[in-house]
Short mmCIF file of C-alpha atoms in Angstrom, two decimals:
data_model
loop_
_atom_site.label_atom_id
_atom_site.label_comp_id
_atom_site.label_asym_id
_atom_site.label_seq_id
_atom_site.Cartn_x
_atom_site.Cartn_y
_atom_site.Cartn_z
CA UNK A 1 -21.52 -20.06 18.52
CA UNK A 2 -22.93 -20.28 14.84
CA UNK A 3 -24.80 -22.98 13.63
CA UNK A 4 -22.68 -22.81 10.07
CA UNK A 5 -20.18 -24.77 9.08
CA UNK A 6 -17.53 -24.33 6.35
CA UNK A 7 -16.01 -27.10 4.39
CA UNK A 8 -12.82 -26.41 2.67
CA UNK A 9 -13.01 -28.53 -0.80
CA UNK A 10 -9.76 -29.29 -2.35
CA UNK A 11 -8.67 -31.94 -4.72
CA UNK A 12 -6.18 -33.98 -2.36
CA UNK A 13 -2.87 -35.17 -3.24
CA UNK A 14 -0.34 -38.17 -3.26
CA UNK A 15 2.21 -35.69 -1.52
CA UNK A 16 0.44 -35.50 2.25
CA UNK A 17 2.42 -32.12 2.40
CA UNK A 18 -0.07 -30.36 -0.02
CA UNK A 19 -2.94 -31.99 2.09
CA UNK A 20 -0.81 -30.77 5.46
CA UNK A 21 -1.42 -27.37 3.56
CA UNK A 22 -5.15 -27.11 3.19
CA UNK A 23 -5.92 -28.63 6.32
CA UNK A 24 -3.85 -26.02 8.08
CA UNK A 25 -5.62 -23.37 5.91
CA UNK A 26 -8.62 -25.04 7.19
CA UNK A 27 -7.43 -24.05 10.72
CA UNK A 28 -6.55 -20.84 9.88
CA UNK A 29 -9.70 -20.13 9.04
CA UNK A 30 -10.86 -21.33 11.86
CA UNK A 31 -8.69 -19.70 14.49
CA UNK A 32 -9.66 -16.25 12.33
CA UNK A 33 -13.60 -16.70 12.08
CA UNK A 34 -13.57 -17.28 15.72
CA UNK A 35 -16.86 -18.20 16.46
CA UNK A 36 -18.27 -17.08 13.28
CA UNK A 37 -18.40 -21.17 12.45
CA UNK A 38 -19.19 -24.14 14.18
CA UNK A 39 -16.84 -25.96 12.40
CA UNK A 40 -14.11 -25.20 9.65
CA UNK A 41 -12.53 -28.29 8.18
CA UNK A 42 -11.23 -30.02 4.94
CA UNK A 43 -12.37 -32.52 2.35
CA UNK A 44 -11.09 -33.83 -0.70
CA UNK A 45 -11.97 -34.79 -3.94
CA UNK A 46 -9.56 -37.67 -4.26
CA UNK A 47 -6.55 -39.24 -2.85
CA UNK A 48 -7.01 -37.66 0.88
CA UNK A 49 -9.71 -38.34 3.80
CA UNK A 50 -12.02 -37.58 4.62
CA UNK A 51 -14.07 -37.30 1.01
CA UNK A 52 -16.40 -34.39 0.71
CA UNK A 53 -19.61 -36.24 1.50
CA UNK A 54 -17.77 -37.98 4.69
CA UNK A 55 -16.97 -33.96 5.81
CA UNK A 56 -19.85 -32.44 5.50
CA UNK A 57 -21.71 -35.64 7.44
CA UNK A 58 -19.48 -35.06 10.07
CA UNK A 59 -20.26 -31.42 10.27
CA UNK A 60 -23.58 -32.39 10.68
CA UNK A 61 -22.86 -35.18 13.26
CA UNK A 62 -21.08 -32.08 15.26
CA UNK A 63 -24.57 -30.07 15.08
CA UNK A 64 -24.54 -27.74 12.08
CA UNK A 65 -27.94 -26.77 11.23
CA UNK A 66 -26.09 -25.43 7.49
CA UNK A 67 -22.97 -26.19 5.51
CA UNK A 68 -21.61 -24.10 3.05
CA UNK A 69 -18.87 -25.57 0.79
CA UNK A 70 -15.89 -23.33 -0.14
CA UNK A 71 -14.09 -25.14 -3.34
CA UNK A 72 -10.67 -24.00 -2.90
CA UNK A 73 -9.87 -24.38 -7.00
CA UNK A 74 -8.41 -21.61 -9.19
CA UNK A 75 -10.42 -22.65 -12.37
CA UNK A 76 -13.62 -23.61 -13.28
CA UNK A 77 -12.70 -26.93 -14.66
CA UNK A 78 -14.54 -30.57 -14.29
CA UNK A 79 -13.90 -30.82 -10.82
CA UNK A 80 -15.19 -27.98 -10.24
CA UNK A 81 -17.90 -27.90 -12.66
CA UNK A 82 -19.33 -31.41 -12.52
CA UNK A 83 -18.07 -33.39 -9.74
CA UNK A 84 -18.09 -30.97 -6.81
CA UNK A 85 -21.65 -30.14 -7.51
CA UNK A 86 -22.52 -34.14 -7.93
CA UNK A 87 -20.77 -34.65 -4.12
CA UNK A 88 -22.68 -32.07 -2.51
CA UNK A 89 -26.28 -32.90 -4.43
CA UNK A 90 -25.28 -36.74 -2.78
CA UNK A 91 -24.68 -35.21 0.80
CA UNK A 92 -27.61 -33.50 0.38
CA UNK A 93 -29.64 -36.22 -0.74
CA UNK A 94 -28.07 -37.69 2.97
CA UNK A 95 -28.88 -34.66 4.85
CA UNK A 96 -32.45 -33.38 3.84
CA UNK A 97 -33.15 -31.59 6.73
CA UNK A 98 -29.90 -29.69 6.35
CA UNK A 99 -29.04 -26.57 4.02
CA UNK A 100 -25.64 -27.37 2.25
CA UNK A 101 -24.44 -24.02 0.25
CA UNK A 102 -21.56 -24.65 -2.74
CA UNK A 103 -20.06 -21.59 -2.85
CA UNK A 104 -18.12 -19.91 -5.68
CA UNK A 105 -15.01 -21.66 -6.73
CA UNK A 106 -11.35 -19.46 -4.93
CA UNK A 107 -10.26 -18.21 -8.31
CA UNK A 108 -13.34 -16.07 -8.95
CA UNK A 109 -14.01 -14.87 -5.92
CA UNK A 110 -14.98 -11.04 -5.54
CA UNK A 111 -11.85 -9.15 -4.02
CA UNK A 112 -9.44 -11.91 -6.38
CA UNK A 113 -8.13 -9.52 -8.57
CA UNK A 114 -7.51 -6.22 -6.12
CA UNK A 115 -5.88 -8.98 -3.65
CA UNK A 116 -3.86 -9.71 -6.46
CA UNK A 117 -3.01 -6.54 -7.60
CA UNK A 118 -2.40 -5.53 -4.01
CA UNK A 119 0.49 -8.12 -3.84
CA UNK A 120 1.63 -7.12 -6.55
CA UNK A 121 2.41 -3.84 -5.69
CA UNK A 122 -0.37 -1.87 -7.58
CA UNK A 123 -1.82 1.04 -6.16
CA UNK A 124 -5.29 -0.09 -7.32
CA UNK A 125 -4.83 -3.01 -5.06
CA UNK A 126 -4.29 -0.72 -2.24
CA UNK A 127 -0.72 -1.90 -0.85
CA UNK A 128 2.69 -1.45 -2.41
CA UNK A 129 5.58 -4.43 -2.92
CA UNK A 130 8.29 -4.18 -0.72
CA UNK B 1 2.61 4.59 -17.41
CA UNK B 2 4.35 2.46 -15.16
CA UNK B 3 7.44 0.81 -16.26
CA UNK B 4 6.58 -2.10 -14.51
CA UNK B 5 5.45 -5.56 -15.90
CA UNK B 6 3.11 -8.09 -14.03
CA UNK B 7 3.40 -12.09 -15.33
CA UNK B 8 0.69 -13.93 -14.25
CA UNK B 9 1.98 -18.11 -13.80
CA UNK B 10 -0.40 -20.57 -14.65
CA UNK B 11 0.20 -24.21 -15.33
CA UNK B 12 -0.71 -24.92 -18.28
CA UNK B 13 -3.81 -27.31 -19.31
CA UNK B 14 -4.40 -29.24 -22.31
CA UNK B 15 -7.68 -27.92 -21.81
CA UNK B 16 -7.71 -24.50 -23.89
CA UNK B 17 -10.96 -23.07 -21.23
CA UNK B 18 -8.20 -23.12 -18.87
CA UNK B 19 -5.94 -21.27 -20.47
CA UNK B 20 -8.36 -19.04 -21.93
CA UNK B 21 -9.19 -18.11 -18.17
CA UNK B 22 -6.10 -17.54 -17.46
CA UNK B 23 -5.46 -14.81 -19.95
CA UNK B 24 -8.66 -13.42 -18.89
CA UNK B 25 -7.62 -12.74 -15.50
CA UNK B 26 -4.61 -10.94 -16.72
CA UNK B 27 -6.72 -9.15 -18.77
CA UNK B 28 -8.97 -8.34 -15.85
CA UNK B 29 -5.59 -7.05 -13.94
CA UNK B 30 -4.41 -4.68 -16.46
CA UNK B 31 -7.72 -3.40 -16.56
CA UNK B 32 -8.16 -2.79 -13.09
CA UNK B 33 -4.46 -1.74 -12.77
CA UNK B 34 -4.47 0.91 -15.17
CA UNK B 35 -1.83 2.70 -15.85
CA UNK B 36 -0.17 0.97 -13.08
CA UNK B 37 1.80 -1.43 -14.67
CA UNK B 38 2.96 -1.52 -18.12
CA UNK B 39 1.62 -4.84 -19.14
CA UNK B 40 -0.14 -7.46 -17.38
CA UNK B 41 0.44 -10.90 -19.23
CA UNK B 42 0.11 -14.32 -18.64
CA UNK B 43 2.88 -17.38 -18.50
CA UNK B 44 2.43 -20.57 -18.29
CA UNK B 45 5.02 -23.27 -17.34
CA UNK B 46 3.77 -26.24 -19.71
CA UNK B 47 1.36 -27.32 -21.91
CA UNK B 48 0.63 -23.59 -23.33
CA UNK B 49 1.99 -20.89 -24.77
CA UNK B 50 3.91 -18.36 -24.21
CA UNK B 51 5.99 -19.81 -21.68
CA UNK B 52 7.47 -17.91 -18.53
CA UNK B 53 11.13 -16.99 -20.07
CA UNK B 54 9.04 -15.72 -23.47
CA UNK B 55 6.52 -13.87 -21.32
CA UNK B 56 9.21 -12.17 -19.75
CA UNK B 57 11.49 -11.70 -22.65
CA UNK B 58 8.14 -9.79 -24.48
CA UNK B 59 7.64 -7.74 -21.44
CA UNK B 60 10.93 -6.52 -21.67
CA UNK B 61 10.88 -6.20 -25.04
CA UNK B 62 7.66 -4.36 -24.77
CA UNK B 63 9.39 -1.73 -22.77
CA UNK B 64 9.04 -2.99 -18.64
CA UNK B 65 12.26 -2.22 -16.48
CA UNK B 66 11.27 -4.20 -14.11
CA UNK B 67 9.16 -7.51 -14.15
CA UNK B 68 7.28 -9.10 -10.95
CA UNK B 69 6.28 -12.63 -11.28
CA UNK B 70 3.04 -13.79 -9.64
CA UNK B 71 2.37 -17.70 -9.65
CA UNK B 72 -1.31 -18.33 -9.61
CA UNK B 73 -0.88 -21.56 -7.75
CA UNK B 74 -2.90 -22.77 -4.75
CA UNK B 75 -0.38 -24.84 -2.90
CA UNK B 76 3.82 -24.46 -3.11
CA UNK B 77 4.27 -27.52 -4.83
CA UNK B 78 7.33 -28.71 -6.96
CA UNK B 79 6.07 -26.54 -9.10
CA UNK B 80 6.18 -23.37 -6.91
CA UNK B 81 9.21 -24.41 -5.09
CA UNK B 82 11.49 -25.52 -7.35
CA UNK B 83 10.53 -25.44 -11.34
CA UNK B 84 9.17 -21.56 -11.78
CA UNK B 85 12.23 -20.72 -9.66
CA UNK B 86 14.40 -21.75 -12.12
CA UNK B 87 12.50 -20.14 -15.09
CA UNK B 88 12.94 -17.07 -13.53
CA UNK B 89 16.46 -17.55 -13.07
CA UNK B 90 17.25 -18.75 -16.29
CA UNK B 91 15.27 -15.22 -17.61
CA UNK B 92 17.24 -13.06 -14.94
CA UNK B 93 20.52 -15.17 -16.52
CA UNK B 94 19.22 -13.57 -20.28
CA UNK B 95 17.93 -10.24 -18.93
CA UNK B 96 20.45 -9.09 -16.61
CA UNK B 97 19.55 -5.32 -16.77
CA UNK B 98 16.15 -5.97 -15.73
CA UNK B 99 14.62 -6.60 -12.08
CA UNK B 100 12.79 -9.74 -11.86
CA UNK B 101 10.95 -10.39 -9.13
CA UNK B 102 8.94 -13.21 -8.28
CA UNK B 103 6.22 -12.90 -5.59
CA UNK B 104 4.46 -15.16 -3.05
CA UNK B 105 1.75 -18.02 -4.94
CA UNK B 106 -1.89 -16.68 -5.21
CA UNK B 107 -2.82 -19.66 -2.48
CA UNK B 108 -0.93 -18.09 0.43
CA UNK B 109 -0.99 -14.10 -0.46
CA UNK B 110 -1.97 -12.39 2.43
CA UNK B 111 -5.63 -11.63 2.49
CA UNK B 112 -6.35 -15.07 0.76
CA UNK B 113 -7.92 -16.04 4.70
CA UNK B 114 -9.78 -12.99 4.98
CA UNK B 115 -11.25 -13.21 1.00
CA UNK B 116 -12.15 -16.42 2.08
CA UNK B 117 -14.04 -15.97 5.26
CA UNK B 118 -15.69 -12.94 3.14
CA UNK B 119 -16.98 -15.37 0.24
CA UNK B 120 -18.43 -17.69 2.72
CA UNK B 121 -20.30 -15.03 4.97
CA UNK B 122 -18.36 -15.03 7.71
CA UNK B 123 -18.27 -11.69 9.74
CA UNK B 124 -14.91 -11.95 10.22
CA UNK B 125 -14.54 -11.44 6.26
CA UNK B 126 -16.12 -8.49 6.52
CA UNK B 127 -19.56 -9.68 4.36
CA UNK B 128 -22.27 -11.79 4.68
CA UNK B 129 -23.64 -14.55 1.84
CA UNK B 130 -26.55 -13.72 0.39
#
């Protein structure tokens, strides 16, 4: 069992449906990494629990020795920008004996662009549209 | 040359950065595509131009004889579900010689798990973080 944990950040919404959504992402991840992570769960920015700080302290509690912090944005806007970053440099300010990671933000991930192209059919992506 | 057309959906923002990205990444498609499709363009549902019908209509005007429509959306919101939907039937309604297709939101494409796990080192993903 690995001593990471991942942290799914999303914004969090007013329709519980689109929370529904990344938490089960959050599982699928989970159920796919095996037991590549300790934990894989969900936080939000706003308007859904638990808050980032409140997820990453609870990966802790569960015995990470590292989180890493996966915003799942598609643009590099404020939240992503300034108030992501400020969440995590409070958690860590909470959690000095633990390494907490903020990875790149979804929509600039390496691989984007051929995954997208691959859905789309494009032989540079490396599958074809039905 | 391909006479296929990719239409990247965004939003929208009042924030031009966000826009500005936007049309970057379709940028960043056609250039990866090549000569795989015709044109790779972005859309955007509000709050920026060109919309989705006037993306489509200059595709088609630009040549494409067929169009695929790729929402770069996280979560299959109203927005997903029910408004581009309609945009794209309104353009099929004024382009009826053309193939429109619209594909599957960036947030649930499959290989978004696996680009994920990747990003945040997870051997599952196939890398490790640095």
């Amino acid at each position: 069992m690995s001593g990471v944990a991942l942290v799914l950040v999303a914004h969090g919404s007013r329709r519980e449906a689109s929370n529904a959504e990344v938490r089960a992402l959050a599982a699928q991840l989970a159920a796919r990494a095996g037991e590549g992570f300790r934990s894989v769960t969900a936080g939000f920015l706003e308007l859904a629990e638990p808050s980032i700080p409140d997820a990453i302290a609870a990966a802790i509690a569960g015995g990470a020795g590292e989180v890493r912090v996966l915003p799942w944005f598609l643009s590099a806007g404020r939240h992503v920008v300034e108030d992501i970053p400020g969440q995590v440099a409070e958690a860590r300010a909470r959690h000095p004996q633990v390494p907490i990671h903020l990875l790149g933000h979804a929509g600039a991930l390496p691989g984007m662009v051929e995954l997208l192209l691959a859905a789309a059919g494009n032989r540079a992506g490396g599958r074809q549209a039905g």
